[in-house]
Amino acid sequence: MKVLLVGSGGREHALAWALAKSPLLTRLYCAPGNAGIAQQAECVAIPATDFDGLVRFAVETGIDFAVIAADPQLVGGLWDRFEAAGIRASGPSQAAAVLEGSKGFVKDLCAEAGIPTAAYRRFTAPDPAKAYADSLGHPVVIKADGLAAGKGVIIAGNKTEADKAIDFMFEGGFGESGHAIVVEEFMEGEEASFFALSDGTNVVPLAGAQDHKRVGDGDTGPNTGGMGAYSPAPVLPPALEQVAMEQFIKPTVAAMAARGMPYMGILYLGLMITRSGPKLVEYNCRFGDPECQVLMPRLKSDLLAALRAARDGKLAPLEWHDDVALTVVMASQGYPGSYAKGHVITGLDEAAAMPGITIFHAGTERRGGDILAVGGRVLDVTATGRDVAQAQARAYAAVARIHWKGAFCRSDIGWRALARQDG
Ligand code: AMP
């Protein structure tokens, strides 16, 4: 199979790495890719936003299967564009990507299907939203309904903050995505992610993972795309994974099929493990980044065969390694704010040769013989090990070999898992 992967980050590198191992693969292309992905794929300079260009390339090159890694493409309808041109692709369709594209839709689906989640109401005007927020007490959570590049959620600590957040959204602070909002109850607990793969009717579990959203050690500082992750997540033992499948994933896939918009592809379940059990925080219609970077090293089965089976309605259970995988994101000073670009990275080959290490590139570019740091998140230094402690020690030993001007990372990736194990 000739495969086209769409995207350019660390998640896409992990997918390219896993796809490249498939015996079904004859040739792998990635648009636009990065310097790391170029080790596994032929990178083609088409931006992931250029749907016309991607479809044209796929048709002209005779692509057999397209893998779409990110939500803006899926919610924007790239799956539908490929399929209309006769190119099979990993979903979901634009209609089914509503699970990520509209928070209000998901909350209504939860209410109908009896899926545990925070109390909520949807609003299209500020005054009733403020009154409902008051009635919930504080903190209270205010969410823009649509996609807002991961920024559409404000946790308001008091009435002033809640009113301000509601006004901000209705005044277009998050663009169109804030013209409808969800106000919901604050859930207290530990967050974890669980991933499943669906063919529209059948669904198989993938694995659980936990990421680290804040930029600083001890979960301090501003939110980021994610500074590290590990899988499996001890907070989601097998019994809870089963709950995730039976009480969340399966009823959701069934409800989507019943609505005539079958959900095909990766389903990312964001959970809050509260005192009264797991509750849904959100759905995403793709792998997490950096969670994908710890799922792929644990996947024993053929990723390409699995994604293709999900597209063709022939899904079968997948096999996993028992090893733990842990990834440390190395970023450029200033991230998640502005950061310098273009510094030369050293030590990559030496680090990659260490036991259990795979390095996924997130924001890199090749210039001559050099690899340059060109993103906020630059590298995902990923290790496997028999437990979190070993994977963590291996990852940080590799991180210590890698340098560029202004490089930084969190030094405590895995702390929740280790605390749970120790205590
Ligand atoms: P979302 O985009 O819905 O995933 O929200 C982003 C982040 O906001 C989540 O990962 C949570 O950390 C937090 N969050 C969202 N909803 C709630 C809630 N109801 N209670 C507590 N935290 C929440």
Short mmCIF file of C-alpha atoms and ligand atoms in Angstrom, two decimals:
data_model
loop_
_atom_site.label_atom_id
_atom_site.label_comp_id
_atom_site.label_asym_id
_atom_site.label_seq_id
_atom_site.Cartn_x
_atom_site.Cartn_y
_atom_site.Cartn_z
CA MET A 1 0.00 0.00 0.00
CA LYS A 2 1.11 3.52 -0.80
CA VAL A 3 0.23 5.60 2.24
CA LEU A 4 -0.01 9.37 2.74
CA LEU A 5 0.27 10.66 6.31
CA VAL A 6 -0.91 14.24 6.88
CA GLY A 7 0.82 16.36 9.53
CA SER A 8 4.20 17.39 10.88
CA GLY A 9 4.49 17.02 14.68
CA GLY A 10 5.72 14.46 17.19
CA ARG A 11 2.44 12.55 16.98
CA GLU A 12 2.88 12.26 13.24
CA HIS A 13 6.47 11.07 13.65
CA ALA A 14 5.30 8.32 16.01
CA LEU A 15 2.63 7.33 13.48
CA ALA A 16 5.17 7.35 10.62
CA TRP A 17 7.50 5.18 12.72
CA ALA A 18 4.71 2.66 13.40
CA LEU A 19 3.36 2.71 9.82
CA ALA A 20 6.87 2.15 8.43
CA LYS A 21 7.01 -1.23 10.24
CA SER A 22 3.94 -2.55 8.41
CA PRO A 23 4.49 -5.42 5.96
CA LEU A 24 1.55 -3.99 3.98
CA LEU A 25 3.44 -0.76 3.25
CA THR A 26 5.16 -0.24 -0.09
CA ARG A 27 5.78 3.50 0.19
CA LEU A 28 5.11 6.13 2.86
CA TYR A 29 4.67 9.83 2.10
CA CYS A 30 4.15 12.57 4.66
CA ALA A 31 2.80 16.06 4.01
CA PRO A 32 4.53 18.20 5.10
CA GLY A 33 6.53 16.12 7.67
CA ASN A 34 9.69 17.18 9.51
CA ALA A 35 13.37 16.19 9.73
CA GLY A 36 12.59 13.13 11.89
CA ILE A 37 9.67 11.91 9.79
CA ALA A 38 12.04 12.05 6.78
CA GLN A 39 13.79 8.97 8.27
CA GLN A 40 10.65 6.90 7.62
CA ALA A 41 8.77 8.75 4.88
CA GLU A 42 9.24 10.81 1.77
CA CYS A 43 8.22 14.29 2.88
CA VAL A 44 6.25 16.36 0.38
CA ALA A 45 5.98 20.12 0.81
CA ILE A 46 2.20 20.42 0.96
CA PRO A 47 0.83 22.16 4.07
CA ALA A 48 -1.70 20.14 6.08
CA THR A 49 -4.14 23.04 5.55
CA ASP A 50 -4.03 22.73 1.73
CA PHE A 51 -6.86 20.21 1.22
CA ASP A 52 -6.92 20.70 -2.59
CA GLY A 53 -3.17 20.13 -2.80
CA LEU A 54 -3.32 17.02 -0.58
CA VAL A 55 -6.15 15.42 -2.56
CA ARG A 56 -4.47 16.27 -5.89
CA PHE A 57 -1.19 14.73 -4.71
CA ALA A 58 -2.96 11.59 -3.44
CA VAL A 59 -4.80 11.07 -6.73
CA GLU A 60 -1.74 11.76 -8.92
CA THR A 61 0.51 9.50 -6.80
CA GLY A 62 -1.98 6.64 -6.60
CA ILE A 63 -2.20 6.70 -2.80
CA ASP A 64 -4.07 3.64 -1.45
CA PHE A 65 -4.69 4.96 2.04
CA ALA A 66 -4.44 8.33 3.79
CA VAL A 67 -3.86 8.73 7.52
CA ILE A 68 -5.13 12.04 8.91
CA ALA A 69 -3.53 12.72 12.28
CA ALA A 70 -4.95 16.02 13.55
CA ASP A 71 -8.34 17.48 14.46
CA PRO A 72 -8.39 20.62 12.27
CA GLN A 73 -8.21 18.37 9.19
CA LEU A 74 -10.81 15.87 10.46
CA VAL A 75 -13.24 18.52 11.74
CA GLY A 76 -12.57 20.46 8.51
CA GLY A 77 -13.67 17.51 6.36
CA LEU A 78 -10.43 16.20 4.84
CA TRP A 79 -11.62 12.60 5.25
CA ASP A 80 -14.69 13.40 3.15
CA ARG A 81 -12.52 15.13 0.52
CA PHE A 82 -10.19 12.11 0.18
CA GLU A 83 -13.06 9.63 0.05
CA ALA A 84 -14.94 11.71 -2.56
CA ALA A 85 -11.81 11.50 -4.71
CA GLY A 86 -11.72 7.69 -4.34
CA ILE A 87 -8.90 7.64 -1.75
CA ARG A 88 -9.64 5.58 1.36
CA ALA A 89 -8.65 7.37 4.55
CA SER A 90 -8.62 6.95 8.32
CA GLY A 91 -11.62 8.79 9.74
CA PRO A 92 -13.70 10.07 11.27
CA SER A 93 -15.84 11.81 8.68
CA GLN A 94 -16.57 15.50 9.17
CA ALA A 95 -20.04 14.63 10.47
CA ALA A 96 -18.69 12.20 13.09
CA ALA A 97 -15.83 14.53 14.07
CA VAL A 98 -18.56 16.58 15.79
CA LEU A 99 -17.51 14.57 18.87
CA GLU A 100 -14.47 16.84 18.99
CA GLY A 101 -15.92 19.79 17.09
CA SER A 102 -18.86 20.57 19.38
CA LYS A 103 -18.66 20.32 23.15
CA GLY A 104 -22.40 20.99 23.40
CA PHE A 105 -23.19 18.06 21.09
CA VAL A 106 -21.10 15.74 23.26
CA LYS A 107 -22.79 16.89 26.46
CA ASP A 108 -26.24 16.30 24.94
CA LEU A 109 -25.14 12.85 23.74
CA CYS A 110 -23.88 12.02 27.26
CA ALA A 111 -27.21 13.08 28.76
CA GLU A 112 -29.17 10.90 26.33
CA ALA A 113 -26.90 7.86 26.55
CA GLY A 114 -26.42 8.05 30.33
CA ILE A 115 -22.68 8.70 30.10
CA PRO A 116 -21.28 10.17 33.34
CA THR A 117 -20.09 13.77 32.95
CA ALA A 118 -20.26 17.16 34.71
CA ALA A 119 -23.65 18.89 35.06
CA TYR A 120 -23.99 21.48 32.26
CA ARG A 121 -26.16 23.73 30.14
CA ARG A 122 -25.65 25.23 26.68
CA PHE A 123 -26.15 28.96 26.06
CA THR A 124 -26.28 31.40 23.16
CA ALA A 125 -26.62 34.56 25.30
CA PRO A 126 -24.56 35.83 28.26
CA ASP A 127 -27.16 36.67 30.94
CA PRO A 128 -28.72 33.21 31.39
CA ALA A 129 -25.20 31.72 31.19
CA LYS A 130 -24.07 33.93 34.09
CA ALA A 131 -27.13 33.04 36.15
CA TYR A 132 -26.50 29.29 35.63
CA ALA A 133 -22.78 29.70 36.47
CA ASP A 134 -23.83 31.41 39.75
CA SER A 135 -26.14 28.52 40.55
CA LEU A 136 -23.31 25.98 40.12
CA GLY A 137 -20.96 27.84 42.48
CA HIS A 138 -17.22 28.24 42.01
CA PRO A 139 -14.92 27.20 40.50
CA VAL A 140 -17.07 26.83 37.40
CA VAL A 141 -16.03 25.85 33.88
CA ILE A 142 -16.86 27.99 30.83
CA LYS A 143 -16.27 26.44 27.39
CA ALA A 144 -16.53 27.73 23.84
CA ASP A 145 -18.67 25.22 21.93
CA GLY A 146 -16.41 24.79 18.89
CA LEU A 147 -12.74 24.05 18.23
CA ALA A 148 -10.54 26.79 19.69
CA ALA A 149 -7.05 25.32 19.19
CA GLY A 150 -7.11 23.81 22.67
CA LYS A 151 -7.76 27.19 24.31
CA GLY A 152 -11.54 27.36 24.55
CA VAL A 153 -11.85 26.40 28.23
CA ILE A 154 -11.74 28.84 31.15
CA ILE A 155 -11.90 27.64 34.75
CA ALA A 156 -13.30 30.59 36.69
CA GLY A 157 -12.49 30.77 40.41
CA ASN A 158 -15.16 33.32 41.36
CA LYS A 159 -18.18 35.22 40.00
CA THR A 160 -16.12 38.10 38.56
CA GLU A 161 -13.92 35.70 36.59
CA ALA A 162 -16.93 33.68 35.42
CA ASP A 163 -18.80 36.77 34.18
CA LYS A 164 -15.66 38.03 32.46
CA ALA A 165 -15.07 34.67 30.75
CA ILE A 166 -18.68 34.52 29.51
CA ASP A 167 -18.51 38.08 28.13
CA PHE A 168 -15.12 37.38 26.55
CA MET A 169 -16.49 34.37 24.66
CA PHE A 170 -19.66 36.11 23.45
CA GLU A 171 -17.59 39.13 22.37
CA GLY A 172 -15.66 36.78 20.04
CA GLY A 173 -12.58 36.25 22.22
CA PHE A 174 -12.28 32.74 20.77
CA GLY A 175 -13.72 33.71 17.38
CA GLU A 176 -16.79 31.97 16.02
CA SER A 177 -16.24 29.00 18.34
CA GLY A 178 -17.43 31.10 21.33
CA HIS A 179 -20.80 32.18 19.95
CA ALA A 180 -22.34 29.18 21.65
CA ILE A 181 -20.97 28.16 25.03
CA VAL A 182 -21.25 25.41 27.60
CA VAL A 183 -21.25 26.21 31.31
CA GLU A 184 -20.44 23.20 33.45
CA GLU A 185 -19.76 22.00 36.93
CA PHE A 186 -16.09 21.80 37.99
CA MET A 187 -14.91 18.22 38.47
CA GLU A 188 -12.20 17.48 40.97
CA GLY A 189 -9.86 14.57 40.37
CA GLU A 190 -7.00 13.20 38.32
CA GLU A 191 -7.18 13.29 34.52
CA ALA A 192 -6.32 10.38 32.26
CA SER A 193 -6.79 9.54 28.60
CA PHE A 194 -8.10 6.34 27.12
CA PHE A 195 -7.94 5.48 23.42
CA ALA A 196 -10.08 3.18 21.32
CA LEU A 197 -10.44 2.37 17.63
CA SER A 198 -13.84 2.08 15.97
CA ASP A 199 -15.01 0.88 12.57
CA GLY A 200 -18.41 2.48 12.99
CA THR A 201 -20.00 -0.55 14.64
CA ASN A 202 -17.25 -2.51 16.37
CA VAL A 203 -14.81 -0.94 18.73
CA VAL A 204 -11.55 -2.22 20.22
CA PRO A 205 -9.61 -0.80 23.16
CA LEU A 206 -6.16 0.65 22.53
CA ALA A 207 -4.57 1.78 25.80
CA GLY A 208 -4.60 4.38 28.53
CA ALA A 209 -2.11 7.22 29.02
CA GLN A 210 -1.53 10.28 31.14
CA ASP A 211 0.02 13.52 29.95
CA HIS A 212 1.45 16.63 31.64
CA LYS A 213 -0.18 19.82 30.38
CA ARG A 214 1.57 22.48 32.47
CA VAL A 215 4.96 23.76 31.42
CA GLY A 216 6.64 23.55 34.85
CA ASP A 217 7.63 20.82 37.31
CA GLY A 218 4.93 19.89 39.81
CA ASP A 219 2.24 20.88 37.26
CA THR A 220 2.87 24.62 37.57
CA GLY A 221 2.87 27.45 35.03
CA PRO A 222 0.86 27.92 31.84
CA ASN A 223 -0.84 25.15 29.88
CA THR A 224 0.98 23.67 26.88
CA GLY A 225 0.19 21.13 24.18
CA GLY A 226 1.76 18.58 26.56
CA MET A 227 5.24 18.24 28.09
CA GLY A 228 5.39 14.46 28.48
CA ALA A 229 3.30 11.31 28.85
CA TYR A 230 3.37 7.68 29.79
CA SER A 231 1.36 4.55 29.09
CA PRO A 232 -0.18 2.60 30.66
CA ALA A 233 -1.55 4.99 33.30
CA PRO A 234 -1.71 3.41 36.78
CA VAL A 235 -4.72 5.65 37.53
CA LEU A 236 -6.55 3.59 34.86
CA PRO A 237 -6.09 -0.05 35.92
CA PRO A 238 -7.63 -2.78 33.71
CA ALA A 239 -10.94 -2.65 35.62
CA LEU A 240 -11.31 1.08 34.86
CA GLU A 241 -10.29 0.54 31.24
CA GLN A 242 -13.21 -1.84 31.03
CA VAL A 243 -15.48 0.83 32.54
CA ALA A 244 -14.13 3.28 29.94
CA MET A 245 -15.12 0.86 27.17
CA GLU A 246 -18.51 -0.22 28.54
CA GLN A 247 -19.81 3.06 30.01
CA PHE A 248 -18.26 5.61 27.66
CA ILE A 249 -16.81 4.38 24.35
CA LYS A 250 -19.35 1.70 23.39
CA PRO A 251 -22.49 3.76 24.17
CA THR A 252 -20.97 6.71 22.29
CA VAL A 253 -20.17 4.67 19.18
CA ALA A 254 -23.66 3.13 19.33
CA ALA A 255 -25.28 6.57 19.70
CA MET A 256 -23.32 7.93 16.73
CA ALA A 257 -24.35 4.95 14.57
CA ALA A 258 -27.98 5.42 15.64
CA ARG A 259 -27.78 9.07 14.55
CA GLY A 260 -26.63 7.99 11.08
CA MET A 261 -23.10 9.29 11.51
CA PRO A 262 -21.03 6.20 12.31
CA TYR A 263 -17.78 7.02 14.07
CA MET A 264 -14.76 5.47 12.33
CA GLY A 265 -11.22 5.93 13.55
CA ILE A 266 -9.38 6.82 16.73
CA LEU A 267 -11.53 7.93 19.65
CA TYR A 268 -9.73 9.74 22.48
CA LEU A 269 -11.64 9.75 25.75
CA GLY A 270 -10.54 12.39 28.25
CA LEU A 271 -11.59 11.27 31.74
CA MET A 272 -11.61 12.84 35.17
CA ILE A 273 -11.21 10.17 37.83
CA THR A 274 -13.39 11.70 40.55
CA ARG A 275 -14.33 10.35 43.97
CA SER A 276 -17.63 9.21 42.51
CA GLY A 277 -15.96 7.42 39.59
CA PRO A 278 -14.71 8.35 36.11
CA LYS A 279 -16.50 11.17 34.26
CA LEU A 280 -16.10 12.41 30.73
CA VAL A 281 -14.13 15.64 30.26
CA GLU A 282 -13.97 15.59 26.47
CA TYR A 283 -13.70 13.52 23.33
CA ASN A 284 -11.06 14.04 20.66
CA CYS A 285 -11.23 12.48 17.21
CA ARG A 286 -7.52 11.61 16.96
CA PHE A 287 -4.53 10.48 19.00
CA GLY A 288 -3.16 12.86 21.63
CA ASP A 289 0.22 14.53 21.22
CA PRO A 290 2.34 13.40 23.15
CA GLU A 291 0.16 10.36 24.11
CA CYS A 292 0.59 8.86 20.64
CA GLN A 293 4.35 8.82 21.20
CA VAL A 294 3.91 6.42 24.15
CA LEU A 295 1.17 4.30 22.57
CA MET A 296 3.02 3.47 19.36
CA PRO A 297 6.09 1.87 21.03
CA ARG A 298 3.69 -0.36 23.03
CA LEU A 299 1.63 -1.48 20.01
CA LYS A 300 2.61 -4.98 18.92
CA SER A 301 0.02 -5.23 16.11
CA ASP A 302 0.32 -3.64 12.68
CA LEU A 303 -0.96 -0.03 12.89
CA LEU A 304 -1.59 0.23 9.16
CA ALA A 305 -3.65 -2.98 9.12
CA ALA A 306 -5.63 -1.75 12.14
CA LEU A 307 -6.41 1.69 10.68
CA ARG A 308 -7.35 0.13 7.36
CA ALA A 309 -9.61 -2.41 9.11
CA ALA A 310 -11.31 0.45 10.99
CA ARG A 311 -11.99 2.13 7.64
CA ASP A 312 -13.30 -1.08 6.05
CA GLY A 313 -15.49 -2.30 8.92
CA LYS A 314 -13.29 -5.31 9.73
CA LEU A 315 -11.81 -4.42 13.07
CA ALA A 316 -10.11 -7.12 15.17
CA PRO A 317 -8.51 -6.85 18.66
CA LEU A 318 -4.95 -5.54 18.84
CA GLU A 319 -1.94 -6.80 20.78
CA TRP A 320 0.19 -4.70 23.13
CA HIS A 321 3.59 -5.01 24.77
CA ASP A 322 3.54 -5.09 28.56
CA ASP A 323 6.38 -2.56 28.72
CA VAL A 324 5.79 0.95 30.01
CA ALA A 325 6.58 3.78 27.59
CA LEU A 326 7.38 7.30 28.78
CA THR A 327 8.17 10.38 26.71
CA VAL A 328 9.84 13.63 27.76
CA VAL A 329 9.14 16.64 25.55
CA MET A 330 12.17 18.84 24.94
CA ALA A 331 11.07 22.38 24.09
CA SER A 332 12.62 25.74 23.21
CA GLN A 333 12.98 28.40 25.92
CA GLY A 334 9.90 30.63 25.96
CA TYR A 335 7.40 27.93 24.96
CA PRO A 336 4.36 28.04 25.26
CA GLY A 337 4.99 31.75 24.52
CA SER A 338 7.36 32.96 21.80
CA TYR A 339 10.67 31.17 21.37
CA ALA A 340 13.83 31.33 19.26
CA LYS A 341 14.13 29.17 16.13
CA GLY A 342 17.06 27.81 14.18
CA HIS A 343 19.50 26.55 16.84
CA VAL A 344 21.49 23.43 15.94
CA ILE A 345 20.66 20.27 17.94
CA THR A 346 23.55 18.02 19.00
CA GLY A 347 23.72 14.56 20.57
CA LEU A 348 20.74 13.05 18.73
CA ASP A 349 22.50 9.97 17.36
CA GLU A 350 24.21 9.21 20.66
CA ALA A 351 20.92 9.53 22.57
CA ALA A 352 19.00 7.43 20.03
CA ALA A 353 21.50 4.57 20.44
CA MET A 354 20.82 4.23 24.18
CA PRO A 355 18.79 1.24 25.46
CA GLY A 356 15.04 1.46 24.94
CA ILE A 357 15.19 4.93 23.34
CA THR A 358 13.26 6.21 20.33
CA ILE A 359 13.36 9.91 19.53
CA PHE A 360 10.35 11.42 17.78
CA HIS A 361 10.77 14.84 16.20
CA ALA A 362 8.09 17.48 16.79
CA GLY A 363 9.57 20.74 15.49
CA THR A 364 12.76 20.14 13.53
CA GLU A 365 14.17 20.94 10.12
CA ARG A 366 17.26 19.68 8.30
CA ARG A 367 19.75 22.20 6.97
CA GLY A 368 22.70 20.53 5.26
CA GLY A 369 24.08 18.08 7.79
CA ASP A 370 22.43 19.82 10.76
CA ILE A 371 19.10 19.27 12.50
CA LEU A 372 17.62 22.58 13.69
CA ALA A 373 15.09 23.29 16.44
CA VAL A 374 12.26 25.18 14.71
CA GLY A 375 9.25 24.56 16.97
CA GLY A 376 8.12 25.28 20.52
CA ARG A 377 8.01 21.57 21.20
CA VAL A 378 11.05 20.16 19.41
CA LEU A 379 11.71 16.52 20.40
CA ASP A 380 9.90 13.70 22.21
CA VAL A 381 12.54 11.56 23.87
CA THR A 382 10.73 8.27 24.38
CA ALA A 383 11.84 5.26 26.41
CA THR A 384 10.38 1.86 27.09
CA GLY A 385 11.13 -0.06 30.26
CA ARG A 386 9.77 -2.75 32.58
CA ASP A 387 8.17 -0.06 34.78
CA VAL A 388 7.73 3.72 34.96
CA ALA A 389 10.91 4.15 37.02
CA GLN A 390 13.07 2.39 34.43
CA ALA A 391 11.44 4.13 31.46
CA GLN A 392 11.85 7.49 33.23
CA ALA A 393 15.52 6.87 34.08
CA ARG A 394 16.24 5.83 30.48
CA ALA A 395 14.43 8.82 28.98
CA TYR A 396 16.24 11.35 31.18
CA ALA A 397 19.63 9.68 30.52
CA ALA A 398 19.00 10.23 26.80
CA VAL A 399 17.73 13.80 27.35
CA ALA A 400 21.05 14.59 29.07
CA ARG A 401 22.93 13.86 25.82
CA ILE A 402 20.85 16.26 23.70
CA HIS A 403 21.61 19.97 23.49
CA TRP A 404 20.66 23.14 21.71
CA LYS A 405 20.66 26.75 22.85
CA GLY A 406 17.61 27.33 25.04
CA ALA A 407 16.49 23.68 25.29
CA PHE A 408 14.43 22.79 28.34
CA CYS A 409 12.14 20.03 29.61
CA ARG A 410 10.23 19.11 32.73
CA SER A 411 12.30 17.00 35.09
CA ASP A 412 9.36 15.13 36.68
CA ILE A 413 7.51 13.35 33.86
CA GLY A 414 5.87 10.29 35.41
CA TRP A 415 5.58 11.70 38.93
CA ARG A 416 1.95 10.77 39.46
CA ALA A 417 2.58 7.18 38.40
CA LEU A 418 5.65 6.91 40.62
CA ALA A 419 3.78 8.44 43.59
CA ARG A 420 0.97 5.92 43.11
CA GLN A 421 3.47 3.05 42.89
CA ASP A 422 5.38 4.24 45.98
CA GLY A 423 2.47 5.15 48.07
P1 AMP B 1 -11.36 20.32 27.27
O1 AMP B 1 -10.93 21.17 26.10
O2 AMP B 1 -12.83 20.16 27.41
O3 AMP B 1 -10.61 19.05 27.36
O4 AMP B 1 -10.83 21.09 28.56
C1 AMP B 1 -9.47 21.40 28.72
C2 AMP B 1 -9.04 21.11 30.13
O5 AMP B 1 -9.83 21.85 31.04
C3 AMP B 1 -9.23 19.67 30.56
O6 AMP B 1 -8.16 18.87 30.16
C4 AMP B 1 -9.37 19.80 32.04
O7 AMP B 1 -8.09 19.90 32.64
C5 AMP B 1 -10.07 21.10 32.22
N1 AMP B 1 -11.52 20.90 32.37
C6 AMP B 1 -12.43 20.87 31.39
N2 AMP B 1 -13.67 20.66 31.89
C7 AMP B 1 -13.52 20.54 33.23
C8 AMP B 1 -14.43 20.33 34.34
N3 AMP B 1 -15.74 20.22 34.14
N4 AMP B 1 -13.90 20.25 35.56
C9 AMP B 1 -12.58 20.40 35.78
N5 AMP B 1 -11.69 20.61 34.80
C10 AMP B 1 -12.14 20.69 33.55
#
